[in-house]
N, CA and C of each residue as an Amber inpcrd file, in Angstrom:
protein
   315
 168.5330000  67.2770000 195.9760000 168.1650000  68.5940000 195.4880000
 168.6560000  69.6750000 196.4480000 168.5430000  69.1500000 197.9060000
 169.2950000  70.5650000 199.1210000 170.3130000  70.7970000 198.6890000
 171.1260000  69.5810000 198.2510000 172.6160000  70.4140000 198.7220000
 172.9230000  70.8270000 197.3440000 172.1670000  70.9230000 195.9200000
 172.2830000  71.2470000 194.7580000 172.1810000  72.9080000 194.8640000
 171.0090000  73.1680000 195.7190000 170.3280000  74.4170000 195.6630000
 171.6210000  74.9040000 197.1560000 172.0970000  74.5140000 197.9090000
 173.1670000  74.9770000 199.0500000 174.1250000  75.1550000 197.9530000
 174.4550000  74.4430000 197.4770000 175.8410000  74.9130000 196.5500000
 175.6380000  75.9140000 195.7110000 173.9960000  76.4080000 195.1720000
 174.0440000  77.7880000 194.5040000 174.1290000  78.5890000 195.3720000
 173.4860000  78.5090000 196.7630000 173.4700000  79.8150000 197.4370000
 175.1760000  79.8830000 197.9690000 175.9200000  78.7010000 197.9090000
 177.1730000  79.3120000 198.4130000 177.6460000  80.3830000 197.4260000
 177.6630000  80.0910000 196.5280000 178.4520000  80.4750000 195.3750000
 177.8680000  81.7690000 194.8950000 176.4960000  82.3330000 195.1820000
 175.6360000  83.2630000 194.6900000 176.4640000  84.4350000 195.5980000
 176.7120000  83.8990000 196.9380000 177.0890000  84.6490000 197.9980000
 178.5640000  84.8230000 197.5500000 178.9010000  83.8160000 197.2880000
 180.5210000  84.4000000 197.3790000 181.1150000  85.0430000 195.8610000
 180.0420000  85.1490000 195.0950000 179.7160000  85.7290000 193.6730000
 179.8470000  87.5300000 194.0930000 179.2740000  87.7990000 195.5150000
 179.9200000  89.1840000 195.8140000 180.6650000  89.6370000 196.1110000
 181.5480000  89.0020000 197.0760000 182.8250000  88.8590000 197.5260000
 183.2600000  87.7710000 198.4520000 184.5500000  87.8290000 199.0620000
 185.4110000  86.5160000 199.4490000 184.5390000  86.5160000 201.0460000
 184.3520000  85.5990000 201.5940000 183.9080000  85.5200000 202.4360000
 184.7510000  84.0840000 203.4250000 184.2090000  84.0830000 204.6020000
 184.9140000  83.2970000 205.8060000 183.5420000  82.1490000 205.9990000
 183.1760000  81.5000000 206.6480000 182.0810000  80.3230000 206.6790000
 181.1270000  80.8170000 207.8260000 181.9820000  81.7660000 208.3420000
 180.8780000  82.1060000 209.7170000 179.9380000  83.2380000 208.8160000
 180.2010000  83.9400000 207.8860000 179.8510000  84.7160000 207.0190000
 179.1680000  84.0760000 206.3280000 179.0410000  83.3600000 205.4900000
 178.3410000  82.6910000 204.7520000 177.0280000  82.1390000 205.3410000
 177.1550000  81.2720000 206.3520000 176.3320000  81.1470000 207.0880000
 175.0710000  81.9010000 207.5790000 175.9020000  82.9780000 208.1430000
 175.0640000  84.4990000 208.4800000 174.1250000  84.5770000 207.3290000
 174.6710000  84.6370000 205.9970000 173.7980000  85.4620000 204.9620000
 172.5040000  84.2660000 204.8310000 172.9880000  83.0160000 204.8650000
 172.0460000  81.6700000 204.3440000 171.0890000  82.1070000 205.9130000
 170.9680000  82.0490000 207.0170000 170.4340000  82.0920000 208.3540000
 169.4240000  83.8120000 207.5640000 169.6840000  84.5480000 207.3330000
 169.1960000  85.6640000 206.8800000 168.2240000  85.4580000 205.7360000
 168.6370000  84.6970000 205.2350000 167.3990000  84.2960000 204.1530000
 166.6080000  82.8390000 204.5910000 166.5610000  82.6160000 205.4820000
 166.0390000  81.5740000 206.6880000 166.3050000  79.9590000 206.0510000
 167.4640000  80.1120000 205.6670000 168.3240000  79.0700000 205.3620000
 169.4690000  78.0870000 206.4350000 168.3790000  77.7760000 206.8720000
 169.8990000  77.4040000 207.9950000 170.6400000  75.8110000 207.6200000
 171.5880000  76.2930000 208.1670000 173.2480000  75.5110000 207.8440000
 174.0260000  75.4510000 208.5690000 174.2730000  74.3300000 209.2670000
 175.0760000  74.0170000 210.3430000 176.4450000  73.8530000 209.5400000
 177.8970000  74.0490000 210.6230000 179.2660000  73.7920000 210.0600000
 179.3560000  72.6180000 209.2920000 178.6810000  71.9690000 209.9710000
 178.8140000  70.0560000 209.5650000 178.1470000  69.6550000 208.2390000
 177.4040000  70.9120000 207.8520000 177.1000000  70.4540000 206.2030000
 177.9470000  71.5030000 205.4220000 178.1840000  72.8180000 205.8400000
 178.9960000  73.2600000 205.0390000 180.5150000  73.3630000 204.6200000
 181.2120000  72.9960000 205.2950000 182.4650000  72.6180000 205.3470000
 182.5410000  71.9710000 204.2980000 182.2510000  70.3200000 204.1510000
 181.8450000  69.6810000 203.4600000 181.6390000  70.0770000 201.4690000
 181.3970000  70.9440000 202.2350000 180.4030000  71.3680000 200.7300000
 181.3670000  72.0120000 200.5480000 182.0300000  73.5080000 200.9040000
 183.0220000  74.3080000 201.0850000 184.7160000  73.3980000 200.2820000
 184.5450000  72.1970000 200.9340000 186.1570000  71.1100000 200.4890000
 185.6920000  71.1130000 199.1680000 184.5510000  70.1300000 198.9190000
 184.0530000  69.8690000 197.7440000 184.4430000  70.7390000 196.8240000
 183.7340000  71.8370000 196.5500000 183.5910000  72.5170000 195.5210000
 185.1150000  73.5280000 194.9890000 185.9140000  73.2870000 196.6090000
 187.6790000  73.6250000 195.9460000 188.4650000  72.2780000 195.3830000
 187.8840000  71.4420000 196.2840000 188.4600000  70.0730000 194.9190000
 187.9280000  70.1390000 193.7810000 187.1300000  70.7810000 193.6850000
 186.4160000  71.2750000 191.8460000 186.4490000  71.6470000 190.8530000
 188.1100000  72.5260000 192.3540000 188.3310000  73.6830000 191.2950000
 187.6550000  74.8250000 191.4090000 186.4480000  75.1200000 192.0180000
 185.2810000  76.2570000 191.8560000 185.4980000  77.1390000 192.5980000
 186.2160000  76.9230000 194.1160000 186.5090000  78.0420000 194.9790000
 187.9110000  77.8800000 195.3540000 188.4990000  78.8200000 195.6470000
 190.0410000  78.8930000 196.3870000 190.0930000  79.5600000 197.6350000
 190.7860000  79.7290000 198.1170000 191.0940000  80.1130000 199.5620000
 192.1240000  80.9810000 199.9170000 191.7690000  81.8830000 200.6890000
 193.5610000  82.4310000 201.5450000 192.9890000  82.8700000 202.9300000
 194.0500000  82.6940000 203.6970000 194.6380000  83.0540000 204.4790000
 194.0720000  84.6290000 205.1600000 193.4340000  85.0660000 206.2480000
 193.3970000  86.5360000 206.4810000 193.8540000  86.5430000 207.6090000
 194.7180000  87.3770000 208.4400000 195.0080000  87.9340000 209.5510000
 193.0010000  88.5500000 210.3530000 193.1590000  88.1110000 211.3610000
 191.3590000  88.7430000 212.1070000 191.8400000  89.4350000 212.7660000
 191.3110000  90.7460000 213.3270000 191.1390000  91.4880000 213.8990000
 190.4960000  90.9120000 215.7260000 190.1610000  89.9480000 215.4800000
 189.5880000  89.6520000 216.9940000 189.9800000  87.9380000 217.1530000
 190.9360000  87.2270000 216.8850000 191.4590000  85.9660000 216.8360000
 192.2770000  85.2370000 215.7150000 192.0950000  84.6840000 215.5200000
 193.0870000  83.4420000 214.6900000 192.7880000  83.8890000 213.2760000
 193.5240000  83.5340000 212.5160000 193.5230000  83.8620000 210.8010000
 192.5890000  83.2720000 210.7340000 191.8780000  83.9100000 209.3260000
 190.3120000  83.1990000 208.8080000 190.7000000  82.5720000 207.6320000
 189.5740000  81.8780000 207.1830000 189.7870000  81.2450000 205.4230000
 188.9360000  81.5890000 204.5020000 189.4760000  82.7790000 203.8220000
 188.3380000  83.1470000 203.4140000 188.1540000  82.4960000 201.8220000
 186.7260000  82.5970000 201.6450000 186.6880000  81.5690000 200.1730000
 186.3020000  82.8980000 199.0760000 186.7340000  82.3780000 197.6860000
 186.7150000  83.0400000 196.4820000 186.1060000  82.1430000 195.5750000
 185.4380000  82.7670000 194.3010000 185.0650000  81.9080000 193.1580000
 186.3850000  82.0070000 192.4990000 186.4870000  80.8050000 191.8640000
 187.7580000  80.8470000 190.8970000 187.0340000  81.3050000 189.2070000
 187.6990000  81.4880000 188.3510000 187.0540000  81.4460000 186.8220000
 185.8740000  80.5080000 186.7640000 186.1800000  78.9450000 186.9730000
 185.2320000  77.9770000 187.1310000 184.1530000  77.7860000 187.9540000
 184.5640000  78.8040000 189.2200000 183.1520000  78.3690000 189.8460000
 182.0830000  80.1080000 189.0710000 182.9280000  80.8610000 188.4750000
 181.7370000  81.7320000 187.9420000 181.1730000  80.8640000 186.8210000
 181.9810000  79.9900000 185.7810000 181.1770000  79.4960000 185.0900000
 179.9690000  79.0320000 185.0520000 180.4230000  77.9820000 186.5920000
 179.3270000  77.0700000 187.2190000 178.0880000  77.6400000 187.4280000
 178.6110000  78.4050000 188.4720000 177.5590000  78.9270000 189.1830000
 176.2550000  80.0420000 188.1150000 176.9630000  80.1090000 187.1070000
 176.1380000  80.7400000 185.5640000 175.3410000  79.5260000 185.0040000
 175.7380000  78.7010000 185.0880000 175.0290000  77.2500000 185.2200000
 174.1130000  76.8690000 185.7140000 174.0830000  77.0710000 186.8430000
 173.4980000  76.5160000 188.1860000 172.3220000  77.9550000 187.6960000
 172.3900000  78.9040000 187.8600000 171.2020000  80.0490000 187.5580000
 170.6820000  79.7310000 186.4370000 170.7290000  79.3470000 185.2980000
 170.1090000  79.1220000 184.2810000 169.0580000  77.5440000 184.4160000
 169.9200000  76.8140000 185.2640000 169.2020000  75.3000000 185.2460000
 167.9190000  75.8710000 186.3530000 168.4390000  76.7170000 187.2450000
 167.1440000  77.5090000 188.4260000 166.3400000  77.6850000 187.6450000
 166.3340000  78.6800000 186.7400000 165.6480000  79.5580000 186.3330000
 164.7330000  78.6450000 185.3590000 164.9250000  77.7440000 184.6260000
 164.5070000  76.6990000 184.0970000 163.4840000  75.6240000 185.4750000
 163.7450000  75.5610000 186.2930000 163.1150000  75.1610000 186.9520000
 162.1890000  75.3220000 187.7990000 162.7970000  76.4330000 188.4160000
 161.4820000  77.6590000 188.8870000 160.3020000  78.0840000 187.5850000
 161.1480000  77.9280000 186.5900000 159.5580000  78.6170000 185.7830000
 158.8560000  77.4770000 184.9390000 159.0880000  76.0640000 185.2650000
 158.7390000  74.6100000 184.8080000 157.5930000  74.4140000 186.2480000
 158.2460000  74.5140000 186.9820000 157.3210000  74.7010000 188.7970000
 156.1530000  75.4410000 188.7620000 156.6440000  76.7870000 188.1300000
 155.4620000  78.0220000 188.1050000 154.4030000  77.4580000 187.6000000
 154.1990000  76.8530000 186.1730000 153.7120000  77.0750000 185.2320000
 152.8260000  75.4560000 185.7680000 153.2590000  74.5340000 186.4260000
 152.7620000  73.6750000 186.9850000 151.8020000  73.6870000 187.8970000
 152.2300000  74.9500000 188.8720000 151.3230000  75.4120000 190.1670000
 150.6700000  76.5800000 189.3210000 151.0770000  76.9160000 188.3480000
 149.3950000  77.8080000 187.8330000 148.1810000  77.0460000 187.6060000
 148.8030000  75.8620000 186.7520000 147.7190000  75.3880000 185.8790000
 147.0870000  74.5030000 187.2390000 147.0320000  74.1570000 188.1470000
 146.5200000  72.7070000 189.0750000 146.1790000  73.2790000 190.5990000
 146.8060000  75.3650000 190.3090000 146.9150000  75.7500000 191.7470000
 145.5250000  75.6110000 192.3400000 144.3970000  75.4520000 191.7020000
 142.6710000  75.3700000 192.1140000 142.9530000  74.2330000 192.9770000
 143.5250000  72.9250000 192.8110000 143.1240000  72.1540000 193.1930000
 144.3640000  72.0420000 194.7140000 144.6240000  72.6290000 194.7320000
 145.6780000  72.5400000 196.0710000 144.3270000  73.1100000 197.1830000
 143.9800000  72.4290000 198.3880000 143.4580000  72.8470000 199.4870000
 143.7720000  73.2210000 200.4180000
């Protein structure tokens, strides 16, 4: 289920614009999501063997070219996907912890 819900927040994020992994990171650490390189990379290959994200090339301003990632057509599909199956699930959850929330101590 983590890395179901990591792969929406990549994609939610890069749903605003192209971003680099140290960036991405930042935003997931900001919403107290933390994510080491060693799971996102990973995830990052994945989802361009998918097809879902692409890549280029940036010149940095303070070191080495970056990689920055993009949604392709497919990963907006997806990721329209992935929010609807949420949203379905968050409010299957809700409606679970209404009815039983008395009995949580």
């Amino acid at each position: 289920m983590r890395k179901g819900v990591l792969e929406f927040c990549i994609l939610c994020i890069l749903s605003e614009k192209d971003a680099y992994p140290s960036e991405i990171i930042d935003a997931m650490k900001s919403a107290k999501l933390i994510v080491v390189e060693g799971t996102l990379y990973p995830l990052l290959m994945r989802l361009k063997n998918e097809g879902r994200l692409s890549y280029e090339w940036k010149e940095s301003t303070s070191g080495p070219p970056r990689k920055y990632y993009r949604l392709t057509p497919a990963g907006k599909d997806f990721l329209k996907e992935l929010n609807n199956s949420w949203s379905e699930m968050t409010n299957s959850v809700d409606k679970i912890v209404k009815k039983y929330s008395s009995n949580i101590l």
